[in-house]
Tab-separated table of C-alpha atoms and ligand atoms in Angstrom:
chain	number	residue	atom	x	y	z
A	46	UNK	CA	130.263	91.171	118.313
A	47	UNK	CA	127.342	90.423	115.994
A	48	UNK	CA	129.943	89.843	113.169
A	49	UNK	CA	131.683	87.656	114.971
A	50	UNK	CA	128.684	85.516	116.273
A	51	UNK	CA	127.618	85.781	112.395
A	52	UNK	CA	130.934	84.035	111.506
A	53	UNK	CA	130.441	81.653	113.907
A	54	UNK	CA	126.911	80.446	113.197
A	55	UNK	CA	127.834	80.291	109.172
A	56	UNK	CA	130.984	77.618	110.342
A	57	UNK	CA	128.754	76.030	112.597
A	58	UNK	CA	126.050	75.206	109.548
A	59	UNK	CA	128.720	75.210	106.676
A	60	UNK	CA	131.692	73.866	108.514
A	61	UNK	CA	133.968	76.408	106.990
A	62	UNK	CA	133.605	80.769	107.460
A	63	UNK	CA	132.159	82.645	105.044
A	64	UNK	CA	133.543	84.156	102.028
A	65	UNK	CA	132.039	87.555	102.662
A	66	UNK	CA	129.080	89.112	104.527
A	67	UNK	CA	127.123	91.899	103.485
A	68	UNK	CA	125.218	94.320	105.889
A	69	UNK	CA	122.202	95.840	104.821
A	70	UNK	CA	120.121	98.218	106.635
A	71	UNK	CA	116.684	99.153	107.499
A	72	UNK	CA	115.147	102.767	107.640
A	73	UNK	CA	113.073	105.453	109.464
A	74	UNK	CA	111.015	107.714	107.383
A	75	UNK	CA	110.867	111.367	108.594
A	76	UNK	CA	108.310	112.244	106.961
A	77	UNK	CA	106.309	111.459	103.446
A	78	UNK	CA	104.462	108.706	104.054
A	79	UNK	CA	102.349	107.034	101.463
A	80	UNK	CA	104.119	109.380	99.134
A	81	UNK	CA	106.301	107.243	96.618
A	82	UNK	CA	104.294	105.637	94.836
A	83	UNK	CA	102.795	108.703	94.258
A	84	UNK	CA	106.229	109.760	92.464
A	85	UNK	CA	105.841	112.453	95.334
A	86	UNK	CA	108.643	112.715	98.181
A	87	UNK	CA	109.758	111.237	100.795
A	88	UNK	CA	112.671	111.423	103.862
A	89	UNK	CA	114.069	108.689	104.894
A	90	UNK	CA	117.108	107.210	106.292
A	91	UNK	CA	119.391	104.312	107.032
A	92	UNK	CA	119.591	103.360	110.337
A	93	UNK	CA	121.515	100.796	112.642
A	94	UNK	CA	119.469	97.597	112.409
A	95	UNK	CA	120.468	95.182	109.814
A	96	UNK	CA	119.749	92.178	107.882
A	97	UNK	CA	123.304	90.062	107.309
A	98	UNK	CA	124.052	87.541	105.324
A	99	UNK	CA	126.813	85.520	104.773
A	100	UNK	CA	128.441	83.938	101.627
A	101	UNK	CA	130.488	81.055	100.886
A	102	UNK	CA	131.130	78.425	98.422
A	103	UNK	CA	128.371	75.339	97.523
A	104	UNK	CA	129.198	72.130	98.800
A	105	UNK	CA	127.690	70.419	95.443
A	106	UNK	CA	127.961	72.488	92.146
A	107	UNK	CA	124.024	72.222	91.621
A	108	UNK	CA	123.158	72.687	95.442
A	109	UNK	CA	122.379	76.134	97.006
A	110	UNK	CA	121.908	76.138	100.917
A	111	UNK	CA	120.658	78.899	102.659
A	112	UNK	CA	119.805	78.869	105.938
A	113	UNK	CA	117.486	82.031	108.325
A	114	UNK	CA	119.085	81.879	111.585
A	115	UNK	CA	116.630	83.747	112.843
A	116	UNK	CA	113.303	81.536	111.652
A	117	UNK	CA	115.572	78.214	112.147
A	118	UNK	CA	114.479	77.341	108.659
A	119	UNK	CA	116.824	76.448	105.379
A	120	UNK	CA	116.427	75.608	102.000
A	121	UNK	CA	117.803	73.975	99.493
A	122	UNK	CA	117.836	75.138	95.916
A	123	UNK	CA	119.175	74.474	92.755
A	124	UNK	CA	119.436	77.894	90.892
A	125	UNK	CA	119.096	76.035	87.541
A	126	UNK	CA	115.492	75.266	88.676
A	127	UNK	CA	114.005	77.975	90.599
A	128	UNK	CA	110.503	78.730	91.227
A	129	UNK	CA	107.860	80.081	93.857
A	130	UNK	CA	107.760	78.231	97.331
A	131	UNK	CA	105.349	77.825	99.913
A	132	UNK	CA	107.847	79.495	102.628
A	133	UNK	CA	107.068	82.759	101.727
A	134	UNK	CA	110.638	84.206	103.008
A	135	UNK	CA	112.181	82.396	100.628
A	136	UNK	CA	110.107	84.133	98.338
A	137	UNK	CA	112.237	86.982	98.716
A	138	UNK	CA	115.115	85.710	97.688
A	139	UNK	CA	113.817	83.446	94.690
A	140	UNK	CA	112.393	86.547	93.247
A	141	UNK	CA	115.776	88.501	93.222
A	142	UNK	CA	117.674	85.122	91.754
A	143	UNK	CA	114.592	85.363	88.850
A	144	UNK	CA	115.698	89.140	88.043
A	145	UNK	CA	119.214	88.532	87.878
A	146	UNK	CA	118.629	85.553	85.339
A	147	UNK	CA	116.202	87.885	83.209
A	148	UNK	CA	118.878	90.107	82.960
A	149	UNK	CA	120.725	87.357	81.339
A	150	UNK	CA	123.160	86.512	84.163
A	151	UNK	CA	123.935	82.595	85.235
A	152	UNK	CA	124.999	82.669	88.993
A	153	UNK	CA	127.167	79.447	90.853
A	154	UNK	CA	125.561	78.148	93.976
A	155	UNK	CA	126.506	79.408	96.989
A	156	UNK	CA	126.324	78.720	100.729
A	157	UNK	CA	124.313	81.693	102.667
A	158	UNK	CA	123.431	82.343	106.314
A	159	UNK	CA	121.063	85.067	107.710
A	160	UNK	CA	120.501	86.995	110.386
A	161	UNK	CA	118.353	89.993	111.542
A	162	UNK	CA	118.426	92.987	114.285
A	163	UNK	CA	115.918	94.616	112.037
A	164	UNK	CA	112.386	94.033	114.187
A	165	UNK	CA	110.022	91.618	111.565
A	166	UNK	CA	106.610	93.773	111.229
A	167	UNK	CA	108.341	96.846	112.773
A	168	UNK	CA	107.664	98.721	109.896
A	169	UNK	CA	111.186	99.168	108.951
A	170	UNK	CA	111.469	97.461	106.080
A	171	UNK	CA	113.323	94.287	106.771
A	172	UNK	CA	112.234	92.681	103.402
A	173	UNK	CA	114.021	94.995	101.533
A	174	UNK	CA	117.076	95.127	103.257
A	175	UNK	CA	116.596	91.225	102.681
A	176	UNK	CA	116.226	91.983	99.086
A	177	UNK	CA	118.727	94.518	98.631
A	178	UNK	CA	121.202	92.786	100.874
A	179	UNK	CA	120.910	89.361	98.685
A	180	UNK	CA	121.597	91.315	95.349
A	181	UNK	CA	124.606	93.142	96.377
A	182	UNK	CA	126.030	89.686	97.702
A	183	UNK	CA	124.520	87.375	94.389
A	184	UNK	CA	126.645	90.039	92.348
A	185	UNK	CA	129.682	90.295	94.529
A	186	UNK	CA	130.064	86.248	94.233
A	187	UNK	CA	129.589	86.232	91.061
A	188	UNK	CA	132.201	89.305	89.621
A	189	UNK	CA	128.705	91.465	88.544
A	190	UNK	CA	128.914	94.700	88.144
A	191	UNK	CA	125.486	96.579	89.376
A	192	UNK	CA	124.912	99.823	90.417
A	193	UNK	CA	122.245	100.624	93.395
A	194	UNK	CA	119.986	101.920	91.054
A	195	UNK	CA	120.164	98.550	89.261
A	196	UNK	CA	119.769	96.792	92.490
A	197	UNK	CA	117.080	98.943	93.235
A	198	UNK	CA	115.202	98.126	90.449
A	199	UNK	CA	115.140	94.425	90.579
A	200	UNK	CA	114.213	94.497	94.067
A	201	UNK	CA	111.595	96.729	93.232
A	202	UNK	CA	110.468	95.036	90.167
A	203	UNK	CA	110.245	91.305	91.792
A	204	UNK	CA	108.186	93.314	94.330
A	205	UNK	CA	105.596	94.439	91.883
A	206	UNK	CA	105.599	90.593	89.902
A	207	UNK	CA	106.941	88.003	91.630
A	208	UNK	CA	105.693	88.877	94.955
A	209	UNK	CA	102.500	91.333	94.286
A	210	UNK	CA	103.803	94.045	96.829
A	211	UNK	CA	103.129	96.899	94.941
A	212	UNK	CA	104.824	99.174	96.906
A	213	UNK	CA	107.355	102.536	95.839
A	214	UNK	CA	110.873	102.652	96.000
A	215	UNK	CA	111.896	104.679	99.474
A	216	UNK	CA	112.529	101.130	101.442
A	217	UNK	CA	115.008	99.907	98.842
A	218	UNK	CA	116.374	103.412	98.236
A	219	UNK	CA	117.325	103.590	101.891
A	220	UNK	CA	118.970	100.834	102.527
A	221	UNK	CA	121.205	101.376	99.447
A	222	UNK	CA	122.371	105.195	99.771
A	223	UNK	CA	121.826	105.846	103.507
A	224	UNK	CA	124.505	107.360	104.581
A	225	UNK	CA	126.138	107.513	108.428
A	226	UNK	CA	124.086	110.533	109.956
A	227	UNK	CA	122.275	111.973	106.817
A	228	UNK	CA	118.687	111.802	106.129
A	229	UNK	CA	117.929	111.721	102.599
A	230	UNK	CA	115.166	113.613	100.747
A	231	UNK	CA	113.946	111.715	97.098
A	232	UNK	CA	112.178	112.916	94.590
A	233	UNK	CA	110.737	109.542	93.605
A	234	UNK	CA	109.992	111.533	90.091
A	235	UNK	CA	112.890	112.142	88.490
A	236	UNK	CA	114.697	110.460	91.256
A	237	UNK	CA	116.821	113.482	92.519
A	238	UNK	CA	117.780	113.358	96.119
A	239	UNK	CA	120.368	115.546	98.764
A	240	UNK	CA	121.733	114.188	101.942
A	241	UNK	CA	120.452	116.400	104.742
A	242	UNK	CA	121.780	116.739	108.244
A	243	UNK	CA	119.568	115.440	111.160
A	244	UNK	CA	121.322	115.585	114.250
A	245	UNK	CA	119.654	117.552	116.352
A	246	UNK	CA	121.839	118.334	119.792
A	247	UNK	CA	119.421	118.198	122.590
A	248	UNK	CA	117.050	115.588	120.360
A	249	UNK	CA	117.186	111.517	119.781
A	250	UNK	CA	114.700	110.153	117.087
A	251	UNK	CA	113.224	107.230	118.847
A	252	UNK	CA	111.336	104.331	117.541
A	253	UNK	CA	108.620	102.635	119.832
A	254	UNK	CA	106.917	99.243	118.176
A	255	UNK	CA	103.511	98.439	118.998
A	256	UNK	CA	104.212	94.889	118.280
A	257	UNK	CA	101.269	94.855	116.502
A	258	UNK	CA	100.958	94.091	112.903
A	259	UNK	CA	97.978	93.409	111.612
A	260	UNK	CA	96.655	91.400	108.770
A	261	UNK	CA	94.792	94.177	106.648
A	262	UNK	CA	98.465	95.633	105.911
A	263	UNK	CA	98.932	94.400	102.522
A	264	UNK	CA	94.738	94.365	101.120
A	265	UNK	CA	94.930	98.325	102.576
A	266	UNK	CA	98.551	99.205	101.076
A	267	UNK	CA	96.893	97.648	97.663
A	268	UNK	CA	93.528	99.557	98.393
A	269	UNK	CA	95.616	103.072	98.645
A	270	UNK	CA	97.620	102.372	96.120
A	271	UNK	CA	94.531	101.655	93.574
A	272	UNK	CA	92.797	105.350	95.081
A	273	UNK	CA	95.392	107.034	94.207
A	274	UNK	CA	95.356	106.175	90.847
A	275	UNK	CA	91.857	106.507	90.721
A	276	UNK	CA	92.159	110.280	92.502
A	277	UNK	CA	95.072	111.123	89.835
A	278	UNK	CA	93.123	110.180	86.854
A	279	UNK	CA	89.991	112.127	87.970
A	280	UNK	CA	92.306	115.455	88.560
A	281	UNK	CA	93.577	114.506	85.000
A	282	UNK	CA	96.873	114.068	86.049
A	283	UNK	CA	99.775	111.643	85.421
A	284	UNK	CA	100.140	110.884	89.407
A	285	UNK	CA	99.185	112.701	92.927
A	286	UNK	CA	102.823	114.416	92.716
A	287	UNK	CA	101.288	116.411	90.065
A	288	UNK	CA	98.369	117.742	91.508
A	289	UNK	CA	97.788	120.715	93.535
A	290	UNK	CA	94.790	121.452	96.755
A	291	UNK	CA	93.039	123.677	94.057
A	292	UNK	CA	92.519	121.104	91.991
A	293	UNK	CA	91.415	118.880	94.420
A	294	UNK	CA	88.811	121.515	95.156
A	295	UNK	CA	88.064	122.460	91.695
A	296	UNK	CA	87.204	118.831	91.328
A	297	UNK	CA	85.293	118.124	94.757
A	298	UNK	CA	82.210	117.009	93.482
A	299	UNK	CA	83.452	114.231	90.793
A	300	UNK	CA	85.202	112.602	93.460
A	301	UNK	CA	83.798	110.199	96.723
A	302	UNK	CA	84.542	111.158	100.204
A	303	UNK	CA	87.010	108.683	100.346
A	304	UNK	CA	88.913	109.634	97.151
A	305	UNK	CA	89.194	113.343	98.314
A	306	UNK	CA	90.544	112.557	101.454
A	307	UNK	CA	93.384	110.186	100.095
A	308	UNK	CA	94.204	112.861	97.645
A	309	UNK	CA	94.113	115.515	99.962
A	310	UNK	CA	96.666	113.544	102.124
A	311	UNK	CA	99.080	112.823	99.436
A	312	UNK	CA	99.095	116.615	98.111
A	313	UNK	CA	99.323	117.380	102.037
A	314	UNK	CA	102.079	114.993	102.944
A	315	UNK	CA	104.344	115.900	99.729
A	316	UNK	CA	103.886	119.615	100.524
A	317	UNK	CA	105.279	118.810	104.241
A	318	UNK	CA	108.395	117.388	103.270
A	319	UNK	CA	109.638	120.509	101.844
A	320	UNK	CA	108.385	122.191	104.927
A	321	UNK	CA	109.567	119.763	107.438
A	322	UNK	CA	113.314	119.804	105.315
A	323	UNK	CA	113.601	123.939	106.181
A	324	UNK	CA	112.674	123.544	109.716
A	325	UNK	CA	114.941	120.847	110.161
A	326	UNK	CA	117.804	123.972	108.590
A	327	UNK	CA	116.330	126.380	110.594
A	328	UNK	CA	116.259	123.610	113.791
A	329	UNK	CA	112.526	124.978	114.776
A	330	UNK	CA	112.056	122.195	116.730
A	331	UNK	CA	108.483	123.322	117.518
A	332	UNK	CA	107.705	123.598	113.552
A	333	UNK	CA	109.288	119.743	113.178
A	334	UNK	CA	106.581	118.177	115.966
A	335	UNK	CA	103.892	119.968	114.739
A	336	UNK	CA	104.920	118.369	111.243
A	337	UNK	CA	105.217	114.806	112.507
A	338	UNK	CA	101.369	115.372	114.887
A	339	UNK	CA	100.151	116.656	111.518
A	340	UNK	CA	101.095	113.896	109.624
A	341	UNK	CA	99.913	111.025	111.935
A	342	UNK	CA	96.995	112.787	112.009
A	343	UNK	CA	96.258	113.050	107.888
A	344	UNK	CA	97.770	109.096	107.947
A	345	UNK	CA	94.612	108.149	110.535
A	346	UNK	CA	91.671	110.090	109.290
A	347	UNK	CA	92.323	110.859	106.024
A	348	UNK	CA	94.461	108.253	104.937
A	349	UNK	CA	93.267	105.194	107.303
A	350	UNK	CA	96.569	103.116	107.196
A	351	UNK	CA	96.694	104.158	111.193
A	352	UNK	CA	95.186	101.204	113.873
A	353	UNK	CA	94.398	101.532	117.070
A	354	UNK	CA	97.764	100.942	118.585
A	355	UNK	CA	99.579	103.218	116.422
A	356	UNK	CA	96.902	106.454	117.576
A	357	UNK	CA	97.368	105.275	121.486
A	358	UNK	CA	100.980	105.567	121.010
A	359	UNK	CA	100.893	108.840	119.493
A	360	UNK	CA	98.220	110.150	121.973
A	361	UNK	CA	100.609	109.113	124.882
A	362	UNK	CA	103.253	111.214	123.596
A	363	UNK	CA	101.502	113.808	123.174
A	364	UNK	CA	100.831	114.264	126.592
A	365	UNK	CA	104.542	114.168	127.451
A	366	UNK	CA	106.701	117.745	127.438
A	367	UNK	CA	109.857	116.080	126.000
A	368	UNK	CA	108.691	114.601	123.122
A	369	UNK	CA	108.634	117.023	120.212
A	370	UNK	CA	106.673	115.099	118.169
A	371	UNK	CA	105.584	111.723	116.988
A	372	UNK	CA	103.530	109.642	113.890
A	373	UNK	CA	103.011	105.975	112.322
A	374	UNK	CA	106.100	105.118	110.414
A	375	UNK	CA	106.089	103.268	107.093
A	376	UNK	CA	102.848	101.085	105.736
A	377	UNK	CA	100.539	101.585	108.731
A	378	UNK	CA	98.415	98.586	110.589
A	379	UNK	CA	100.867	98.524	113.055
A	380	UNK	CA	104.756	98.467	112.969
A	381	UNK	CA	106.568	101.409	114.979
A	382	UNK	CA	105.908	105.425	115.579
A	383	UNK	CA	108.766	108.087	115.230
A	384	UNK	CA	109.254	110.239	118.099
A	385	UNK	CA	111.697	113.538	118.563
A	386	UNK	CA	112.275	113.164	122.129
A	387	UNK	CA	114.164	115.727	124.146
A	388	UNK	CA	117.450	113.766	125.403
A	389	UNK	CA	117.226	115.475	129.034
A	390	UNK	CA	114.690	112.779	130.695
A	391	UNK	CA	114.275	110.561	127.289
A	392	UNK	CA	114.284	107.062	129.219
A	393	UNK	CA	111.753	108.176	131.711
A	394	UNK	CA	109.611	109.930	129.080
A	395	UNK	CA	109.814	106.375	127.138
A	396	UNK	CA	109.029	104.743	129.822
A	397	UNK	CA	105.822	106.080	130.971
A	398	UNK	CA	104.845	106.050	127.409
A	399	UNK	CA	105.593	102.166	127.339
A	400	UNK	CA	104.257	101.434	130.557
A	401	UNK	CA	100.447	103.398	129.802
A	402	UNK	CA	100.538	101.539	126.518
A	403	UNK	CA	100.823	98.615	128.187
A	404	UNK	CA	97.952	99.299	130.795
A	405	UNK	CA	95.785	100.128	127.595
A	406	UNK	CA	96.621	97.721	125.238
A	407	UNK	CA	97.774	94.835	127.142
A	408	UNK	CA	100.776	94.344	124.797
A	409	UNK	CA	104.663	94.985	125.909
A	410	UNK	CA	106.029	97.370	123.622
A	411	UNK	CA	109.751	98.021	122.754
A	412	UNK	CA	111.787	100.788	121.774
A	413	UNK	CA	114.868	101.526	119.600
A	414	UNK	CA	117.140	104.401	120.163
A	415	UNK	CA	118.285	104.804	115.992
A	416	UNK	CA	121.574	106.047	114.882
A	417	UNK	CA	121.797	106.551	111.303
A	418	UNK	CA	124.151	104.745	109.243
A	419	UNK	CA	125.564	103.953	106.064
A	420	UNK	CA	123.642	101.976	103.078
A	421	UNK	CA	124.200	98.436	102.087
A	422	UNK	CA	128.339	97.791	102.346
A	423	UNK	CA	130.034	94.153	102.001
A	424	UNK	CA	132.399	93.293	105.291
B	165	GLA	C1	105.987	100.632	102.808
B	165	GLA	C2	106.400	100.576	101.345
B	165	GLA	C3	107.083	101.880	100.908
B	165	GLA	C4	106.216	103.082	101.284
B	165	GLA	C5	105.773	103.004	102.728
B	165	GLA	C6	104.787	104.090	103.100
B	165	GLA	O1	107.108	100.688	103.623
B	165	GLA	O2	107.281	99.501	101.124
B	165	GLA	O3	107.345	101.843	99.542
B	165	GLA	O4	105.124	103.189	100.414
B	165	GLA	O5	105.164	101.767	103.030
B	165	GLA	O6	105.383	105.338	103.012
């Protein structure tokens, strides 16, 4: 359906269809939050809400049209010339153009359309999907060979200096080697990971958005990411992965109130990832929500990436039987939480959850039902 409206809209603006489209997905995170750009670990997985784009040939030789169906906006650009715009979406796409021409590549123009299911400020990482989505197309149309980690990599690097997002790797990592019904747990170290079975019989993961986002998202993901490093170099160590609660403690009194309590987090977090990966083999369901309350509740008082909406979301499920468990997913300031929600009486359970939220917060949240699904894959 999508695929075909996809089709349609590209002929509509391009007057021909596309060459190609490539699919690229967003992701839930389990559990590890805050944890990869610690080089610590993380759980994530691919899940059925994409960013698409379509390809096709340039009209003019030196002309590149692209147009965001879902923002009504285009540009046009001449990939000889690129540089930073004021429309910061484009931004996205500029920077991954940049990275393949460092690399030494020269690319044709093209013709592009896209589109999005992925829910902007949701917290499931549409701009990487974006990002990751864009490369795998720039280097299909243009016979390059480049392997995810490659992808990976530029995406990751125009991050860090084109755009100033200093953020890990788990969102691009996700959308590259999800795989259809496999969680994935990374070692954003030495960059090790195993597919791990999540289906859980009587159990649907279920995202609910606060369709909040706010604006401190990007100064507090920079803040963390700057006390961590300051946290690591106190405990003498080359990043959080490396440090251990005794140290923490050895070292109390050298570091703020503040410091300690990211730290402790991190060292927290990474330790329940291996813990949350053995319940999940054991299916202790009980072990798993305890897990998810206890990281929502490091991610708002230790951490402070939660907000407002985020804790009355998770407070509301918490009063429900069904749901297993539930925490902030992703960055924080707002986006979606992750519930385990027992399937017997999910849509009710959702319900009153959505409906109290409302009554609290005056805001209409939605929710997503996720299936997991395969990485980035041209159609
Ligand atoms: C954002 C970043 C990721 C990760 C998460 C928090 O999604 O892009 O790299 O740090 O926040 O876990």
């Amino acid at each position: 359906m999508i695929l075909q409206s996809i089709r349609t809209s590209y002929e509509r603006a391009f007057s021909i269809p596309p060459s190609f489209i490539v699919r690229a997905p967003g992701r839930i995170n389990l559990i590890g939050e805050h944890t990869d750009y610690n080089n610590g670990f993380v759980f994530p997985a691919a899940v059925d809400k994409y960013v698409y784009l379509a390809f096709g040939p340039a009209f003019l030789v030196d002309e590149t049209r692209i147009f965001a169906k879902d923002l009504a906006k285009s540009a046009i650009l001449d990939l000889t010339q690129v540089e930073k715009s004021s429309e910061s979406w484009q931004n996205y796409l500029i920077g991954i153009i940049l990275q393949f021409q460092k690399k030494g590549h020269s690319l044709k123009n093209f013709n592009c359309l896209i589109q999005s299911t992925i829910p902007i400020g949701g917290g499931m990482s549409s701009s990487s999907a974006l990002e990751c989505g864009f490369a795998k197309g720039l280097a299909h149309l243009n016979d390059i060979e480049l392997s995810n980690w490659e992808i990976l990599e530029m995406s990751h690097t125009s991050n860090h200096e084109f755009l100033g997002i200093k953020g890990g790797i788990m969102d691009q990592f996700s959308s590259l080697f999800g795989k259809k019904d496999q969680a994935m747990i990374l070692d954003c170290d030495d960059r090790s990971f195993s597919y791990e079975s999540i289906l859980l019989e009587d159990y649907e993961w279920v995202l609910i958005n606060t369709q909040v986002q706010h604006d401190n998202l990007i100064s507090g993901y920079g803040d963390r990411v700057l006390e961590c490093k300051e946290a690591a170099k106190i405990l003498g160590v080359e990043s959080l992965r490396r440090a251990r609660m005794e140290d923490l403690d050895t070292k109390k009194l050298q570091l703020s109130n503040e410091i300690y309590n990211r730290a402790c987090f991190v060292i927290g977090e990474n330790e329940r990832v291996h813990t949350f990966a053995q319940a999940l083999k054991e299916k202790n369901i009980k072990q798993l929500g305890e897990l998810l309350y206890a990281s929502h509740d490091g991610l708002q008082r230790l951490y402070e990436v939660s907000c407002r909406e985020l804790d009355v979301l998770v407070d509301l499920a918490k009063k429900e039987e069904g749901v297993v468990g539930a925490r902030m997913m992703g960055g924080g300031f707002g986006g979606c939480t992750l519930n385990l929600i027992k399937k017997k009486g999910l849509e009710e359970i959702v319900d009153r959850i959505k409906t109290s939220y409302f009554e609290m917060t005056k805001i209409s949240p939605e929710h997503y039902i996720v299936e997991i699904e395969d990485g980035v894959s041209i159609i």
